[in-house]
Short mmCIF file of C-alpha atoms in Angstrom, two decimals:
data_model
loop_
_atom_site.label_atom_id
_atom_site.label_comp_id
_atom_site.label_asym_id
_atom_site.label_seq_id
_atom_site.Cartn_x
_atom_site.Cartn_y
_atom_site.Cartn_z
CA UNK A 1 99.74 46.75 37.02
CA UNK A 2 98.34 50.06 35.85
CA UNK A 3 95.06 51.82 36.46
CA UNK A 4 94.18 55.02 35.54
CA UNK A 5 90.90 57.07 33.76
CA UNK A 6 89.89 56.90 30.34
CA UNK A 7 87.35 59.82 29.34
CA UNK A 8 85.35 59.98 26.23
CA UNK A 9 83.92 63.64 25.68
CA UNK A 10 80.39 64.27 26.50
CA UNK A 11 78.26 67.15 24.90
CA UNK A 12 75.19 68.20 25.72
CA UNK A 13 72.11 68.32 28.18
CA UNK A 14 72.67 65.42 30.49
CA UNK A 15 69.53 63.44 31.17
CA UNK A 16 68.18 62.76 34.77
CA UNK A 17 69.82 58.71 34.01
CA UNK A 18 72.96 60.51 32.41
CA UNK A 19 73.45 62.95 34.78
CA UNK A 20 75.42 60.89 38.17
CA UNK A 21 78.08 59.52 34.99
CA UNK A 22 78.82 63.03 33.76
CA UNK A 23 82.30 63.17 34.85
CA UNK A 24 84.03 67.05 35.27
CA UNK A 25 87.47 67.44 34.41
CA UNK A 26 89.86 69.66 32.76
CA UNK A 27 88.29 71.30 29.20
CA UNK A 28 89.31 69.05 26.36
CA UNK A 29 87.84 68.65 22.99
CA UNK A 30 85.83 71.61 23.44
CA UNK A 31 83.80 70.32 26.21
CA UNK A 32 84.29 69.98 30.45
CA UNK A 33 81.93 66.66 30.79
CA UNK A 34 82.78 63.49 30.39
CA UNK A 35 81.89 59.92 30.30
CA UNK A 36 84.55 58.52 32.61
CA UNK A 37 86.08 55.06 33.10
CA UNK A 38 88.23 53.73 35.04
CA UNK A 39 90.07 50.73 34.41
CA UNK A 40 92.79 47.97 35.60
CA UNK A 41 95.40 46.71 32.92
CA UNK A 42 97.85 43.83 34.06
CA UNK A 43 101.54 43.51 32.66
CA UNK A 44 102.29 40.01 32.58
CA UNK A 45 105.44 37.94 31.01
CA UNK A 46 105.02 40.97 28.18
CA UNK A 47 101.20 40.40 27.57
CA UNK A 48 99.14 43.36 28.68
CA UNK A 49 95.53 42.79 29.37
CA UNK A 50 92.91 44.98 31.14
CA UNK A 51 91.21 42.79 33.40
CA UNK A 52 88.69 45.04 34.73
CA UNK A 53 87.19 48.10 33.97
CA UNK A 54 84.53 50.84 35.73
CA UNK A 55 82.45 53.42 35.19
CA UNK A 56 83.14 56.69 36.86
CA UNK A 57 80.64 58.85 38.61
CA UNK A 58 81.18 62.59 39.64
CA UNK A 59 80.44 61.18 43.66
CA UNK A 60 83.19 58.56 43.28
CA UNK A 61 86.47 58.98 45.66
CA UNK A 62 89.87 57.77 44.28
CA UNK A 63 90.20 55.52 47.00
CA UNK A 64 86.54 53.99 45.73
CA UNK A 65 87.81 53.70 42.60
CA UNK A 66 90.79 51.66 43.47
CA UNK A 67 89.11 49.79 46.04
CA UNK A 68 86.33 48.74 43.37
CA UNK A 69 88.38 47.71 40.67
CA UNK A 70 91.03 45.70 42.97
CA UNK A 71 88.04 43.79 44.30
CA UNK A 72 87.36 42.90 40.81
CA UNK A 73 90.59 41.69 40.09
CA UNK A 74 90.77 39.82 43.56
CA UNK A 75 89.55 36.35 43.16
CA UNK A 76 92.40 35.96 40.19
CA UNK A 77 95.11 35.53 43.15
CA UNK A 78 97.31 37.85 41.34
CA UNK A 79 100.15 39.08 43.43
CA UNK A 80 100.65 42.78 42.47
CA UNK A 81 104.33 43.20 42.33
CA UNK A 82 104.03 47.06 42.14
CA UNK A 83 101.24 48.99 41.32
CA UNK A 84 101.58 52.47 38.89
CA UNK A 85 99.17 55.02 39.01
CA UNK A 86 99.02 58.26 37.06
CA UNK A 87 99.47 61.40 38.87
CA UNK A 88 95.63 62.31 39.14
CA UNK A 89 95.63 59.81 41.81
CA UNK A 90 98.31 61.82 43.39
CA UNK A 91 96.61 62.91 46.70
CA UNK A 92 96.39 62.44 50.62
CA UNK A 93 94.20 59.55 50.77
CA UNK A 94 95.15 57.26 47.99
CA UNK A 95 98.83 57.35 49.83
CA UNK A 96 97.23 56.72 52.61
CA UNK A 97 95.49 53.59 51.73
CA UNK A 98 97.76 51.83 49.46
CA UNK A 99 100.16 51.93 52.55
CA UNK A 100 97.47 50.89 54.74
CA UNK A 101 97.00 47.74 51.79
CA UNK A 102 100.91 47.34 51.74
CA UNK A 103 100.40 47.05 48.42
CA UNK A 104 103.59 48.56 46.21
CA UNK A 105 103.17 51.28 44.08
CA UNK A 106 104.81 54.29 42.07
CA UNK A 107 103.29 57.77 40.42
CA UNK A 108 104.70 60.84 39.37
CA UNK A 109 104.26 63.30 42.06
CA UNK A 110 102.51 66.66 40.93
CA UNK A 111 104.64 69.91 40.92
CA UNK A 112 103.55 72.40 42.96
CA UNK A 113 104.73 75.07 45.24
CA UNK A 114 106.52 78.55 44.17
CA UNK A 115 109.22 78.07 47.18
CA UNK A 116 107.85 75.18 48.73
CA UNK A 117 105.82 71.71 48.19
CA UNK A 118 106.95 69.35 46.05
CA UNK A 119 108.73 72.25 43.92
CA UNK A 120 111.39 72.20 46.88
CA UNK A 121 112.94 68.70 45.66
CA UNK A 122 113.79 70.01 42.46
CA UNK A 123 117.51 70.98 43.11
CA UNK A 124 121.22 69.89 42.45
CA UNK A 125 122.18 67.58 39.45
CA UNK A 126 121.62 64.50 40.74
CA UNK A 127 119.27 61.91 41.26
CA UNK A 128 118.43 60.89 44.88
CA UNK A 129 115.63 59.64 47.62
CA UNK A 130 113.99 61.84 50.39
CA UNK A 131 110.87 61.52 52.34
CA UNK A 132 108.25 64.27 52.31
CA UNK A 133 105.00 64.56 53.96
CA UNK A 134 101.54 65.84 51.68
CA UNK A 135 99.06 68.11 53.59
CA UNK A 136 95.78 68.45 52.94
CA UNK A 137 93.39 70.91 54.54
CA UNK A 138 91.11 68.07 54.52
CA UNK A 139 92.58 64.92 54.63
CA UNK A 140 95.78 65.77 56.99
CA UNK A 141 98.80 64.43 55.89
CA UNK A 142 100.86 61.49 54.70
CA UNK A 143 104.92 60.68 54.99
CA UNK A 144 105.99 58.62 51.77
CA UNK A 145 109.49 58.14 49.95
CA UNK A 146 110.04 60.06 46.60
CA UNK A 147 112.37 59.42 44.57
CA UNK A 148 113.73 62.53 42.16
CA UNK A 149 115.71 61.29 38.98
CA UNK A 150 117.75 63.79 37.19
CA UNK A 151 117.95 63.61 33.23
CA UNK A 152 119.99 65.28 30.54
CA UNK A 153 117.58 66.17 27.48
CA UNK A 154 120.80 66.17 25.58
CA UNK A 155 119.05 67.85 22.13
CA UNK A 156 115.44 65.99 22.15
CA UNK A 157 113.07 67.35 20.86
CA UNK A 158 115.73 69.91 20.28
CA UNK A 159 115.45 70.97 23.65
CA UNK A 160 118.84 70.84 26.48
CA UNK A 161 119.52 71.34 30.12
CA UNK A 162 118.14 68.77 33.22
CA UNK A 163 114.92 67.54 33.36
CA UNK A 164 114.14 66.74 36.68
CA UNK A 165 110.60 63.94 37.54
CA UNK A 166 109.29 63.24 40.68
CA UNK A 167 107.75 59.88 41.88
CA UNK A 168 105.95 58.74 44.94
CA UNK A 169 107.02 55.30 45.90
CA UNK A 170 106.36 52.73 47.91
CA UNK A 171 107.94 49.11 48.61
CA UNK A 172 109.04 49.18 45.14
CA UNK A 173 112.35 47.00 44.65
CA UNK A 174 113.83 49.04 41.80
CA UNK A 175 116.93 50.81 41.38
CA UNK A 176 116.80 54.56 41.52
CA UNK A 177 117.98 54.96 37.77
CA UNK A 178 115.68 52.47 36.80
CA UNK A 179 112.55 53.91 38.24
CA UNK A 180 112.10 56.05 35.52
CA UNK A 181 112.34 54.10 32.64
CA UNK A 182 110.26 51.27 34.62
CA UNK A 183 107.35 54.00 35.03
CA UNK A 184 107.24 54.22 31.18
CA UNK A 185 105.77 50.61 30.85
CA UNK A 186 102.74 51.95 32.19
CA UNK A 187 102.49 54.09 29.05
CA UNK A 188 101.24 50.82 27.49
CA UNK A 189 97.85 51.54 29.01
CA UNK A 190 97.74 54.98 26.96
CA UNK A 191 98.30 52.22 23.72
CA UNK A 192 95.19 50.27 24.72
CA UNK A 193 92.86 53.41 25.06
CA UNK A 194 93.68 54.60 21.61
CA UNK A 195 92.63 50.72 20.62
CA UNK A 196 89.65 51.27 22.36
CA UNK A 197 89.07 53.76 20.80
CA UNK A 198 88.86 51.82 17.23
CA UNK A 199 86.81 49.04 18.71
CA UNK A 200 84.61 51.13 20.53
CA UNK A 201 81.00 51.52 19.06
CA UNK A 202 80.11 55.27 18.65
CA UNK A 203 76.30 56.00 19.88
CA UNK A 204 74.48 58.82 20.55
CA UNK A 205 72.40 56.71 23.00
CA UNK A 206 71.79 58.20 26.19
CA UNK A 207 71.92 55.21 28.66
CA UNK A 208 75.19 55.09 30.96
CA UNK A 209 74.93 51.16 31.05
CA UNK A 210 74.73 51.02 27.48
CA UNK A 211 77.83 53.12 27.01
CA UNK A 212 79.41 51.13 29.74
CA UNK A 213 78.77 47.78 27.96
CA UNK A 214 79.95 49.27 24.31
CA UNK A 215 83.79 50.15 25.94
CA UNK A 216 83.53 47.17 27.55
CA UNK A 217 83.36 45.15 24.52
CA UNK A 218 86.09 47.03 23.01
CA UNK A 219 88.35 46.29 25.60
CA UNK A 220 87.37 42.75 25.58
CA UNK A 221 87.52 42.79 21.52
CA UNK A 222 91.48 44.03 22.35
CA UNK A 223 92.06 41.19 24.80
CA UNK A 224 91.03 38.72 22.45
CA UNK A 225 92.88 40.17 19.66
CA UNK A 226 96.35 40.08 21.61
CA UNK A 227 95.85 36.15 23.07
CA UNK A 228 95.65 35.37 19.07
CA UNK A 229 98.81 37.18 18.37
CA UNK A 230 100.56 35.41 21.39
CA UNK A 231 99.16 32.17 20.48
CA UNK A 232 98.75 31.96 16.80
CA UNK A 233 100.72 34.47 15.28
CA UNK A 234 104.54 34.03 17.60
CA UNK A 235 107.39 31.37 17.25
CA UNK A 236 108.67 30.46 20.78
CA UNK A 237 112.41 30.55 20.80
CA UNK A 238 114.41 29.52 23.49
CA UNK A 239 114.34 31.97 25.55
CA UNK A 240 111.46 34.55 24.09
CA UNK A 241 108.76 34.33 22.28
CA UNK A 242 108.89 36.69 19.12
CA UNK A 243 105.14 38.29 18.15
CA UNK A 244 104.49 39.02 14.80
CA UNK A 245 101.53 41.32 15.24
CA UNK A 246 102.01 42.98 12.12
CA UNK A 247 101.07 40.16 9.98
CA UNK A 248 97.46 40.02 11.96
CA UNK A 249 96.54 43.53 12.83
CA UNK A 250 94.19 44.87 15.22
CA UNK A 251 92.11 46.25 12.43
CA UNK A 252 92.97 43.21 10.41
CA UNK A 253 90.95 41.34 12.75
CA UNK A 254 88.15 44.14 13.20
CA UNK A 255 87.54 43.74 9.50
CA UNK A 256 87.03 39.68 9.82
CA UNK A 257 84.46 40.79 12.85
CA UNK A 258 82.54 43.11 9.97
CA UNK A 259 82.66 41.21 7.62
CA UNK A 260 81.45 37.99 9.82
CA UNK A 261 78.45 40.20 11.08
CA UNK A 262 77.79 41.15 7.02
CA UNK A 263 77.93 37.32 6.11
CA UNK A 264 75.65 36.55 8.93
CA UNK A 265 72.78 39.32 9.03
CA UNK A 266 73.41 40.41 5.93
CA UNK A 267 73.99 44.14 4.28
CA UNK A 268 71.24 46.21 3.21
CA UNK A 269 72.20 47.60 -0.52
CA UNK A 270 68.93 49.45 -1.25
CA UNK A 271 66.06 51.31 0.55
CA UNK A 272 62.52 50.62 -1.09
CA UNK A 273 60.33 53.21 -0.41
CA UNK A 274 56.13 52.11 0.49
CA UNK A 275 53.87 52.84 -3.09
CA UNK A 276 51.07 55.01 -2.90
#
């Protein structure tokens, strides 16, 4: 089950309603504010849903954030067999209180530290385990396992040498070769933000519930779109069931939606301008 922060650039004069959902972060597409969201998306017998989703304000904690959406997610009585995070929520007190939860998780670890930090575990050519213990000047400190895999680039991307990554882990029952390449499934949540990102309904409208509503609906448009596939558009073989999503496409189905809105309030053609 990932969650992680979706951000959709914000430019501007924020308005006294805006202003608590302008979200600062690191400069992208010209800009340092942000609408921010953050949001839960289940892996599940090879669906992947988001099941929840939340808007970010600049006061919000990361343990808030996590707390909020798994209360959302609760009264589905889904057992979280491991949670992954990305590394933004790499800190002190979201360690802290998944172990206090017990609730498994992984995330990369950030790299920091000329001769110390998490630099230090960055050494030898092979993969292994440690523990190692985060400070914070204001949070204290927190004793987790990491596990550091070593790779072998071995020309991609033209590039050679080891590649070393880092994760913090907890209660996970994975391999430590297989950690890495289980992390990547969360990349599927990257996927459903650029799909969001089709759906979504661009507005210059400055209300933060608004906004909220319009990236809810694309994530719910998404949802919708992949239980059709499963159901109506697979062949269930004996063991698997093969998905042919490339015969109903999510923009396949975006263009039914238009032209289902066209058929039903119809299109204005022409613009008839008052005599006189």
């Amino acid at each position: 089950m990932p969650s992680t922060l979706t951000r959709i650039p914000y430019y501007g004069e924020p308005s006294p309603l805006e202003a608590p959902y302008i979200y600062r972060s690191q400069a992208k597409s010209g800009t340092c504010s942000f609408y921010a969201y953050a949001t839960v998306y289940v892996i599940k017998k090879n669906k992947r849903v988001t099941l929840a989703i939340k808007a970010v304000q600049q006061k919000n904690t990361l343990v808030a954030i996590i707390t909020y959406l798994l209360a959302l997610i609760e009264p589905l009585n889904l057992r979280i067999e491991r949670l992954y995070l990305d590394r933004e929520f790499f800190c002190v007190p979201v360690i802290r209180w998944l172990q206090a939860l017990d609730i498994p998780f992984e995330m990369p670890a950030i790299i920091r530290g000329k001769y110390g930090g998490t630099k230090q575990l960055i050494r030898g050519r092979r993969s292994y385990k440690t523990n190692y213990t985060l400070n914070s000047d204001q949070y204290g400190s927190v004793t987790f396992p990491v596990w550091i895999v070593c790779t072998y680039k071995n020309g991609k991307r033209r590039a050679h040498g080891r590649e070393f990554f880092v994760y913090a882990v907890y209660k996970v029952k994975l391999s430590l070769h297989s950690i890495h390449d289980d992390y990547r499934l969360r990349f599927g949540i990257e996927s459903s933000y650029r799909m969001k990102n089709q759906c979504r309904i661009k507005t210059t409208i400055k209300n933060p519930i608004i906004r909220l509503l319009f990236v809810a609906l694309a994530f719910l448009i998404i949802n919708i779109w992949i239980y059709l596939v499963w159901h109506y558009v697979s062949l269930l073989k004996r063991s698997y069931r093969q998905v042919f999503s490339h015969l109903f496409t999510l923009k396949q189905m975006l263009e039914f939606l238009r032209q289902a809105v066209d058929r039903n309030y119809g299109v204005a053609c022409e613009v008839c301008l008052p005599s006189g």
